[in-house]
Amino acid sequence: MSAGAVFPDRDRHHGTSLVRGSWLAEVDGLRALAALSVVLAHFSRGTDASSSAPIQRFLGALDRMSFANLGVMFFFTLSAFLLTYLGVREHDRTGGISLRRFYARRCLRIWPLYFTVLAADLLLVSPRGPLSPTYVAAERQWEWIWSHLWMFAGFLSNWSLALNNIRGHVDQAPFPLAILWSIGVEEQFYLFFPLLLALAVSGKRRAGLLAAGLLLLGVVFRLAFLLAPVDRPTMGASGGMYYATLTYADGFVAGSAAGWLAARRQIPAWMRWPGVGVVILLLTLGLGLIWHDRLWHPYALSSVVLYTATGVAFAACLLWVTSNPQAIVARVLRSRPLKTLGVLSYGIYMWHPMAATLTRTNLDPLIVDSPPEADLRLIIHLTSYVVLTVILAALAYLIVEKPFLRIKERFGVTGQAVSHNDREGRRDMIIILTTGIVLLATSELLIAARFPGWTSTSLWAAVGRGPSVAQMGDTVMSRMVYLPGPIRVATGAPVIDAWGHDSALQTGDTVVTSPLGEMLSIRSDGRVARLVAEPGRAVSVSNLGEWDRHRHMFSGMVTVSDGMVWAVRMSAIRPVNDNSDLRQGAPGAIPAGFWISPGGASYSVERLEDREGPFIRVHAKRYTPYLVVTGQDVLPRLDGVPVTAKAVIRSYGRGHHRLTVYDEVAPGGTTRSYVDDAPSSRRWVTLTVRVRAVHHPSPSDNFSVGLFDVGKGDWFDLREFSLFVGTIP
């Protein structure tokens, strides 16, 4: 069969498949799906985690199948595919590849939006930013960001994540800045790509040797991360193989090979056989399921080859789509909505962390009273997040990207074009913006009608239709000390452990916030009785109020100041979870607010109960150096405050129990560990760690408990896992 039969003349078979002769129209649809998969997988449910809506199961499935990670990997493969496809066609037409045009096009495409988002993110997380202190970096974290700004400006931030917890380095980038790592990988790839392509087109043998060398380099590089020692293994993403540039060398090779075949119309004939597309899809989804347990330290040996397999699967997907323009999937990918979202895919990826923050800030004050309302709140939260992401991307496309894309076209070559003409593009963007604004306005009206009273959104309050909002946390992120009343002090009742119970707050309890000594006292009904603070100063009220059984957190508080009713926003410090939450949550899941380390471990979670109460069982499915439950709140907010960690645990295995408190005590990642451990025992054992004072608030601070030297089939039970503000006997 001829090459033309395998890769038919697409203009003849389907006039809309190409734009001006060379653009693969399905690519925009694939871009849209990849970007949306990342957006959905990064959706932070936060206080909506207690919802029982089916959408929760959908979001959980996205996480189990590593859709965010697969989406990023797909973008890398797609970039290599497109650049090779266009580069080979340019070489065939002109006899060479222009480095000047290539670098100019890449800079004009990537840099304007990248630096716009970088500036916006810095404003977002700045202690003096407009959202302070709702979403703000702690002072120590802000200092780290400022001292490492050169890495973000130089597209090198991925290496900070890759070297996290190796030789004392600790990455402290907040989420809006952390996601820029993938753009850094792309830019580093672009730096060398035209030189490598020029070598490849000079001969098939040289191209084969180059591909083999890059494949080997990727494998060797991942092996190095597999064996690299890490400083603090319980921190999760230690020794970030996932973030290193050369980890994706073979993924770029697979995408480039597919682009080469597509440009030369040498796609194998079997790519058009019935059922091949289904097989490729199932293979890719299967790799996603396997990859989920292999992403983080300690890596399995299979982690080394999974990147290669995933890159090959995505390359095969691209070849199948481009060689089957009449397939239903290809037609859907060419549809107007997906094509438009594909044009916005870069902006969607770049803006989604900010959209997540703005949406969460707006909805955090909203209190619900029943499971159906919790489900509705989750749907509104997710919809608003996605819609706002697309709106920001569309605005940035019109204001920032489009002017530079027009300049970029001057550096193109014959046959290279964008997939939208100006008239269609403007019309589509106007439709997106109009629809998005209508949807957001409708959601605000729905919330106002469904959840009346003082529990309104921040936006509704800002336009004067709701109560004023007392911002939680002052401009320097208040430090919080909780002082229980006399009765609870006498009994040594835990502070955090008690939160979540109906009687957690008692008469006489006091919260002192910040060095200025702001305080509030609690009445017997759980309301604020007295507030002492500077006039006009925001007050930090951490997780206090009436216990909301539906959201499994405190709902907030109401107090009176100058005759005005204030609702307390809950966003600055997340709710702390304790052993009382073992009764809650989905089967097979760890309680909200905690996570299991290492992220790549293979384990199962059971919720059990005996005569003494509920507990969880964590069961290891394969060997791992350790398997621990880790928490943070409220450690990253404390400075100079004594704390006590306590765990009640039993286990089966050859190893030993360990309870640890990690405290970053100085700049540069200097840490101190406080440990209590005991041999593995099937009897309940109480472990206690007392810290005279935690220092230097840091997002790296955490406490963990679990089993070390874990064999296949080992397990541990956890009945209590509490953190006390203060020391207990």
XYZ file of C-alpha atoms in Angstrom, residues 8-572:
565
model
C -4.408 10.218 2.539
C -4.664 13.663 1.035
C -6.678 15.173 3.847
C -7.828 18.222 1.903
C -9.428 15.884 -0.623
C -11.018 13.580 1.961
C -12.111 16.194 4.459
C -11.777 19.840 3.641
C -11.914 20.975 7.265
C -9.170 18.680 8.419
C -6.387 21.039 7.454
C -6.112 24.769 7.565
C -4.104 26.336 4.768
C -2.592 23.014 3.826
C -0.604 21.731 6.784
C -2.279 22.169 10.148
C -3.537 18.968 11.758
C -6.890 20.239 12.989
C -7.369 17.350 15.410
C -4.349 18.558 17.363
C -6.306 21.459 18.841
C -8.931 19.038 20.137
C -6.242 16.870 21.709
C -4.709 19.954 23.306
C -8.085 20.874 24.782
C -8.624 17.423 26.303
C -5.108 17.334 27.768
C -5.472 20.796 29.322
C -8.908 20.019 30.778
C -7.640 16.743 32.235
C -4.954 18.661 34.133
C -7.475 21.269 35.296
C -9.940 18.663 36.589
C -7.255 16.530 38.210
C -5.896 19.588 40.042
C -9.315 20.540 41.384
C -8.943 20.965 45.146
C -12.171 19.861 46.747
C -11.184 21.352 50.104
C -14.259 21.734 52.290
C -16.339 19.998 49.617
C -14.562 16.704 50.295
C -17.498 15.530 52.418
C -19.913 15.692 49.490
C -21.309 12.344 48.386
C -22.142 13.440 44.843
C -21.209 11.057 41.974
C -18.837 13.734 40.734
C -16.647 12.873 43.730
C -16.140 9.391 42.325
C -15.319 10.884 38.944
C -12.694 13.183 40.458
C -11.286 10.284 42.450
C -10.990 8.230 39.263
C -9.055 11.054 37.583
C -6.612 11.016 40.482
C -6.192 7.227 40.470
C -5.486 7.295 36.741
C -2.901 10.086 37.093
C -4.733 12.330 34.621
C -2.782 15.438 35.625
C 0.536 13.657 35.127
C -0.624 12.004 31.910
C -1.838 15.365 30.603
C 1.579 16.946 31.130
C 3.341 13.949 29.562
C 0.993 14.193 26.584
C 1.861 17.874 26.096
C 5.555 16.982 25.949
C 4.938 14.236 23.388
C 2.625 16.478 21.370
C 5.164 19.321 21.309
C 7.834 16.999 19.937
C 5.349 15.614 17.390
C 4.292 19.027 16.078
C 7.739 20.588 15.991
C 9.174 17.596 14.155
C 6.214 17.477 11.766
C 6.579 21.160 10.899
C 10.393 21.050 10.925
C 10.595 18.098 8.511
C 8.101 19.743 6.159
C 10.113 22.965 6.313
C 13.289 21.045 5.501
C 11.598 19.262 2.598
C 10.375 22.574 1.149
C 13.377 24.808 1.771
C 16.266 22.386 2.150
C 17.071 23.558 5.693
C 15.770 24.569 9.112
C 16.026 28.218 10.144
C 17.251 28.520 13.733
C 16.380 32.222 13.815
C 12.771 31.602 12.803
C 12.428 28.637 15.163
C 13.653 30.451 18.279
C 11.712 33.603 17.403
C 8.474 31.615 17.022
C 9.001 29.757 20.308
C 9.775 32.936 22.262
C 6.799 34.802 20.825
C 4.524 31.860 21.613
C 5.695 31.059 25.148
C 7.245 34.103 26.767
C 4.453 36.753 26.740
C 1.904 34.644 28.608
C 4.512 32.936 30.797
C 5.891 36.178 32.216
C 2.400 37.660 32.527
C 1.294 34.694 34.634
C 4.548 34.729 36.610
C 3.955 38.384 37.542
C 0.318 37.669 38.417
C 1.319 34.682 40.563
C 3.893 36.734 42.455
C 1.212 39.329 43.132
C -1.162 36.571 44.217
C 1.148 34.997 46.797
C 2.802 38.206 47.995
C 2.169 39.053 51.664
C 1.139 42.504 50.421
C -0.952 41.222 47.530
C -4.664 41.897 46.992
C -5.687 38.473 48.308
C -3.581 38.689 51.457
C -4.058 36.936 53.758
C -6.606 34.628 52.138
C -3.976 33.138 49.884
C -0.488 34.209 50.730
C 2.943 32.724 51.191
C 4.288 32.701 54.721
C 7.151 35.145 55.253
C 9.739 32.361 55.160
C 8.201 30.964 51.970
C 8.099 34.413 50.369
C 11.793 34.878 51.118
C 12.500 31.558 49.396
C 10.452 32.572 46.346
C 12.264 35.885 46.043
C 15.722 34.332 46.385
C 14.862 31.693 43.753
C 13.069 34.020 41.353
C 15.909 33.597 38.854
C 14.925 29.949 38.447
C 11.384 30.885 37.425
C 12.572 33.702 35.163
C 15.153 31.407 33.568
C 12.774 28.455 33.027
C 14.733 26.312 35.488
C 12.215 25.875 38.315
C 11.719 22.197 37.473
C 15.198 21.477 38.840
C 14.246 22.887 42.234
C 11.458 20.304 42.386
C 13.660 17.562 40.943
C 16.274 18.086 43.664
C 13.732 18.474 46.474
C 14.973 16.848 49.702
C 18.317 15.935 48.153
C 21.445 17.243 49.898
C 19.489 19.672 52.064
C 17.532 21.419 49.305
C 13.832 22.026 50.072
C 11.519 23.419 47.400
C 8.958 25.846 48.837
C 7.163 27.020 45.695
C 3.394 27.416 46.208
C 1.110 25.698 43.721
C 0.624 28.644 41.277
C 4.405 28.873 40.849
C 5.128 25.154 41.113
C 3.147 24.313 37.952
C 5.560 26.430 35.895
C 8.023 23.529 36.064
C 6.578 21.945 32.920
C 7.123 25.119 30.885
C 10.744 25.011 32.005
C 11.090 21.458 30.680
C 9.567 22.554 27.354
C 11.892 25.536 27.004
C 14.968 23.451 27.767
C 13.826 20.984 25.111
C 13.290 23.820 22.606
C 16.836 25.020 23.213
C 18.343 21.884 21.672
C 15.553 20.617 19.427
C 16.421 22.355 16.116
C 20.047 21.250 16.382
C 19.006 17.650 17.016
C 16.472 17.761 14.177
C 19.070 19.151 11.789
C 21.297 16.176 12.615
C 18.400 13.741 12.228
C 17.326 14.917 8.760
C 20.868 14.518 7.452
C 20.463 10.740 7.274
C 18.363 7.825 8.515
C 21.287 6.113 10.212
C 22.228 9.259 12.078
C 18.586 9.774 13.073
C 18.414 6.222 14.428
C 21.610 6.583 16.440
C 20.433 9.916 17.827
C 17.083 8.452 18.900
C 18.757 5.443 20.523
C 21.178 7.690 22.369
C 18.399 9.884 23.760
C 16.367 6.838 24.800
C 19.364 5.456 26.658
C 20.057 8.843 28.244
C 16.501 9.022 29.596
C 16.709 5.531 31.103
C 20.114 6.183 32.704
C 18.912 9.486 34.130
C 15.861 7.886 35.735
C 18.042 5.113 37.152
C 20.146 7.805 38.818
C 17.057 9.208 40.543
C 15.985 5.691 41.470
C 19.217 5.250 43.431
C 19.667 8.819 44.715
C 19.510 9.107 48.536
C 16.974 11.585 49.911
C 17.034 13.596 53.125
C 13.448 13.194 54.300
C 11.630 10.334 52.615
C 8.334 10.976 54.400
C 7.971 14.321 52.639
C 6.516 12.593 49.585
C 7.899 14.118 46.385
C 11.526 13.583 47.288
C 14.147 13.168 44.609
C 11.841 14.298 41.839
C 12.443 12.002 38.879
C 9.083 13.308 37.650
C 10.345 16.902 37.348
C 13.758 16.378 35.736
C 14.130 17.413 32.093
C 16.017 14.356 30.856
C 13.378 12.085 32.399
C 11.298 12.951 29.343
C 14.036 12.447 26.736
C 12.467 9.252 25.406
C 8.988 10.808 25.480
C 10.287 13.588 23.249
C 11.930 10.966 21.029
C 8.648 9.041 20.687
C 6.758 12.220 19.770
C 9.453 13.241 17.296
C 9.420 9.806 15.643
C 5.643 10.050 15.221
C 5.959 13.562 13.778
C 8.624 12.333 11.348
C 6.381 9.514 10.100
C 3.420 11.866 9.752
C 5.428 14.493 7.844
C 6.892 11.893 5.476
C 3.502 10.111 5.186
C 5.024 6.827 6.267
C 2.529 5.862 8.960
C 2.179 2.046 9.108
C -0.875 0.663 7.352
C -2.052 -1.207 10.468
C -2.795 2.150 12.113
C -6.012 2.180 10.042
C -7.137 -1.297 11.032
C -10.455 -1.458 12.943
C -10.039 -1.555 16.696
C -6.486 -0.203 16.798
C -7.649 3.082 18.331
C -9.495 1.262 21.131
C -6.419 -0.836 21.916
C -4.216 2.268 22.089
C -6.719 4.018 24.376
C -6.984 1.053 26.768
C -3.201 0.690 26.818
C -2.796 4.363 27.712
C -5.400 4.219 30.497
C -3.769 1.074 31.868
C -0.407 2.806 31.976
C -2.053 5.667 33.880
C -3.311 3.261 36.547
C 0.127 1.684 36.924
C 1.928 5.027 36.837
C -0.068 6.387 39.785
C 1.907 4.206 42.213
C 5.281 4.800 40.551
C 5.518 8.596 40.394
C 7.189 9.401 43.683
C 9.990 8.230 45.926
C 10.747 5.451 46.702
C 10.502 4.512 43.039
C 9.921 1.002 41.772
C 12.202 -0.348 39.063
C 9.232 -0.193 36.697
C 9.236 3.613 37.121
C 12.272 3.700 34.852
C 10.470 2.126 31.872
C 6.979 3.561 32.421
C 7.983 6.944 30.998
C 9.161 5.273 27.803
C 6.003 3.181 27.515
C 3.742 6.178 28.134
C 5.553 8.288 25.538
C 5.234 5.506 22.957
C 1.521 5.099 23.765
C 0.887 8.822 23.263
C 2.907 8.845 20.036
C 0.791 5.944 18.762
C -2.340 7.875 19.725
C -1.181 10.877 17.682
C -0.411 8.704 14.665
C -3.790 6.992 14.877
C -5.714 10.283 15.089
C -3.832 11.902 12.212
C -4.152 8.837 9.967
C -7.896 8.309 10.543
C -9.507 11.672 9.729
C -12.889 10.050 9.040
C -13.109 8.345 12.452
C -15.752 9.628 14.855
C -13.047 10.528 17.385
C -11.206 12.645 14.815
C -14.424 14.424 13.848
C -15.158 15.234 17.486
C -11.616 16.547 17.942
C -12.151 18.844 14.944
C -15.397 20.198 16.412
C -15.645 23.932 16.955
C -15.811 23.876 20.787
C -12.780 21.613 21.205
C -10.846 23.466 18.517
C -11.493 26.764 20.327
C -10.526 25.338 23.709
C -7.419 23.894 22.071
C -6.368 27.369 20.966
C -6.723 28.395 24.632
C -5.025 25.276 26.039
C -1.773 27.030 26.955
C -3.677 29.724 28.820
C -5.972 27.171 30.456
C -2.969 25.354 31.885
C -1.244 28.542 33.014
C -4.258 30.231 34.631
C -5.965 27.308 36.360
C -4.107 27.677 39.707
C -5.188 31.317 39.955
C -8.760 30.403 39.013
C -8.702 27.736 41.728
C -7.562 30.282 44.309
C -10.112 32.925 43.308
C -12.944 30.405 43.256
C -12.000 28.949 46.622
C -11.697 32.453 48.107
C -15.159 33.329 46.844
C -16.895 30.171 48.058
C -15.088 29.562 51.356
C -17.527 31.618 53.479
C -20.461 29.617 52.119
C -21.959 27.300 54.751
C -24.299 24.445 53.829
C -26.780 22.654 56.060
C -27.424 19.275 54.437
C -25.800 16.645 52.197
C -27.820 17.748 49.107
C -26.588 21.297 49.611
C -23.035 19.992 50.011
C -23.408 18.195 46.675
C -24.745 21.338 45.012
C -21.927 23.397 46.487
C -19.376 20.967 45.050
C -20.933 21.181 41.587
C -20.983 24.990 41.751
C -17.381 25.027 42.966
C -16.134 22.775 40.168
C -18.153 24.551 37.468
C -17.050 28.005 38.604
C -13.421 26.878 38.708
C -13.451 25.505 35.159
C -15.445 28.435 33.753
C -13.222 31.045 35.405
C -10.128 29.234 34.098
C -11.444 29.435 30.539
C -12.466 33.091 30.974
C -8.987 34.067 32.175
C -7.428 32.113 29.310
C -9.689 33.821 26.741
C -8.963 37.296 28.101
C -5.233 36.612 28.120
C -5.418 35.230 24.584
C -7.044 38.417 23.274
C -4.965 40.878 25.300
C -1.567 39.192 25.686
C -1.148 36.261 23.299
C -2.841 37.406 20.089
C -0.689 40.494 19.417
C 2.486 38.417 19.711
C 1.014 35.580 17.633
C 0.535 38.056 14.778
C 4.218 38.947 15.029
C 5.064 35.242 15.242
C 3.426 34.610 11.852
C 6.069 36.822 10.232
C 8.654 34.214 11.230
C 6.685 31.309 9.761
C 7.332 29.483 6.534
C 4.975 28.605 3.746
C 2.326 26.157 4.865
C 2.591 26.831 8.617
C -0.428 28.479 10.100
C -2.518 28.744 13.215
C -5.821 26.935 13.188
C -8.081 29.957 13.679
C -8.432 32.969 11.441
C -8.853 36.316 13.193
C -12.568 36.699 12.526
C -13.462 33.213 13.753
C -11.117 33.574 16.704
C -12.630 36.855 17.911
C -16.159 35.512 17.541
C -15.340 32.348 19.465
C -13.641 34.283 22.259
C -16.625 36.621 22.594
C -18.941 33.603 22.833
C -16.724 32.034 25.506
C -16.499 35.223 27.556
C -20.234 35.916 27.344
C -21.193 32.355 28.231
C -18.699 32.221 31.080
C -19.835 35.484 32.651
C -23.482 34.382 32.429
C -22.648 31.062 34.114
C -20.736 32.736 36.946
C -23.502 35.290 37.494
C -26.097 32.517 37.513
C -24.140 30.577 40.120
C -23.964 33.654 42.364
C -27.723 34.169 42.076
C -28.340 30.484 42.743
C -26.172 30.617 45.856
C -27.966 33.725 47.098
C -31.323 32.003 46.668
C -30.275 28.604 47.998
C -28.084 29.679 50.914
C -29.621 32.865 52.333
C -28.379 34.690 55.393
C -24.896 35.557 56.482
C -23.289 32.553 54.723
C -22.820 34.291 51.371
C -19.922 34.298 48.933
C -17.126 36.861 49.071
C -18.237 38.376 45.757
C -21.833 38.759 46.940
C -20.590 40.474 50.091
C -18.253 42.754 48.103
C -21.114 44.219 46.054
C -23.019 45.030 49.224
C -25.580 42.247 49.030
C -24.151 40.186 51.869
C -22.554 40.726 55.285
C -19.074 42.082 55.761
C -16.333 39.485 55.984
C -13.743 39.465 58.735
C -10.624 38.229 57.016
C -8.990 35.339 58.818
C -5.313 36.052 59.365
C -3.628 39.445 59.422
C -1.291 40.838 56.780
C 1.667 38.843 58.081
C -0.236 35.557 58.494
C -0.990 35.602 62.211
C 0.549 33.028 64.461
C -2.064 31.194 66.446
C -2.032 29.889 70.009
C -5.116 28.206 71.416
C -5.522 28.361 75.204
C -8.147 25.942 76.574
C -10.290 26.869 79.555
C -9.340 25.791 83.106
C -11.284 22.530 83.078
C -9.638 21.290 79.915
C -6.197 22.340 81.095
C -6.667 20.322 84.256
C -7.617 17.207 82.308
C -4.906 17.687 79.701
C -7.482 17.414 76.916
C -5.923 17.786 73.477
C -6.513 20.938 71.494
C -6.540 19.591 67.975
C -7.739 16.147 68.967
C -10.842 17.700 70.518
C -11.743 19.680 67.427
C -14.477 17.876 65.594
C -16.486 17.050 68.691
C -19.729 18.811 69.562
C -18.303 20.157 72.822
C -14.878 21.090 71.511
C -15.268 24.732 72.544
C -16.127 25.534 76.138
C -16.714 28.620 78.202
C -13.462 30.376 78.995
C -11.503 29.093 76.004
C -9.360 31.792 74.414
C -7.525 32.212 71.130
C -4.523 34.538 71.041
C -3.399 35.570 67.561
C -0.204 37.304 66.424
C 2.495 38.952 68.551
C 0.150 41.894 69.278
C -1.949 39.769 71.583
C -5.281 39.981 69.784
C -7.714 37.644 71.465
C -11.275 36.462 71.543
C -13.153 34.542 74.199
C -15.688 31.783 73.673
C -19.151 31.795 75.207
C -20.816 28.602 76.318
C -22.857 28.470 73.101
C -19.712 28.460 70.948
C -20.010 32.109 69.898
C -17.510 34.893 70.370
C -18.067 36.738 73.619
C -15.268 39.303 73.419
C -12.887 40.532 70.742
C -9.761 42.583 71.487
C -7.861 43.918 68.467
C -6.527 47.077 66.878
C -9.214 49.061 65.024
C -9.564 47.924 61.430
C -7.169 45.018 61.890
C -8.035 41.550 60.576
C -8.135 38.802 63.179
C -7.093 35.170 62.782
C -9.737 32.784 64.113
C -8.424 29.324 63.335
C -11.058 26.650 62.753
C -13.391 27.685 65.522
C -17.166 27.689 65.632
C -19.948 25.162 65.568
C -19.136 21.694 64.245
C -20.712 21.077 60.832
C -21.512 17.358 60.550
C -22.003 17.577 56.788
C -18.713 19.288 55.959
C -16.790 17.636 58.812
C -15.250 20.920 59.886
C -16.087 24.014 61.910
C -18.550 26.209 60.113
C -17.233 29.578 61.233
C -18.239 32.091 63.874
C -20.429 35.155 64.172
C -19.398 38.151 66.265
C -20.439 41.791 66.607
C -18.099 44.699 65.869
C -19.405 48.293 65.772
C -22.917 46.971 65.378
C -22.064 44.952 62.255
C -22.346 41.204 61.835
C -19.166 39.545 60.592
C -18.739 36.153 58.976
C -15.321 34.588 59.483
C -13.688 33.233 56.347
C -12.182 29.772 56.770
C -9.544 29.735 54.057
C -6.250 30.809 55.626
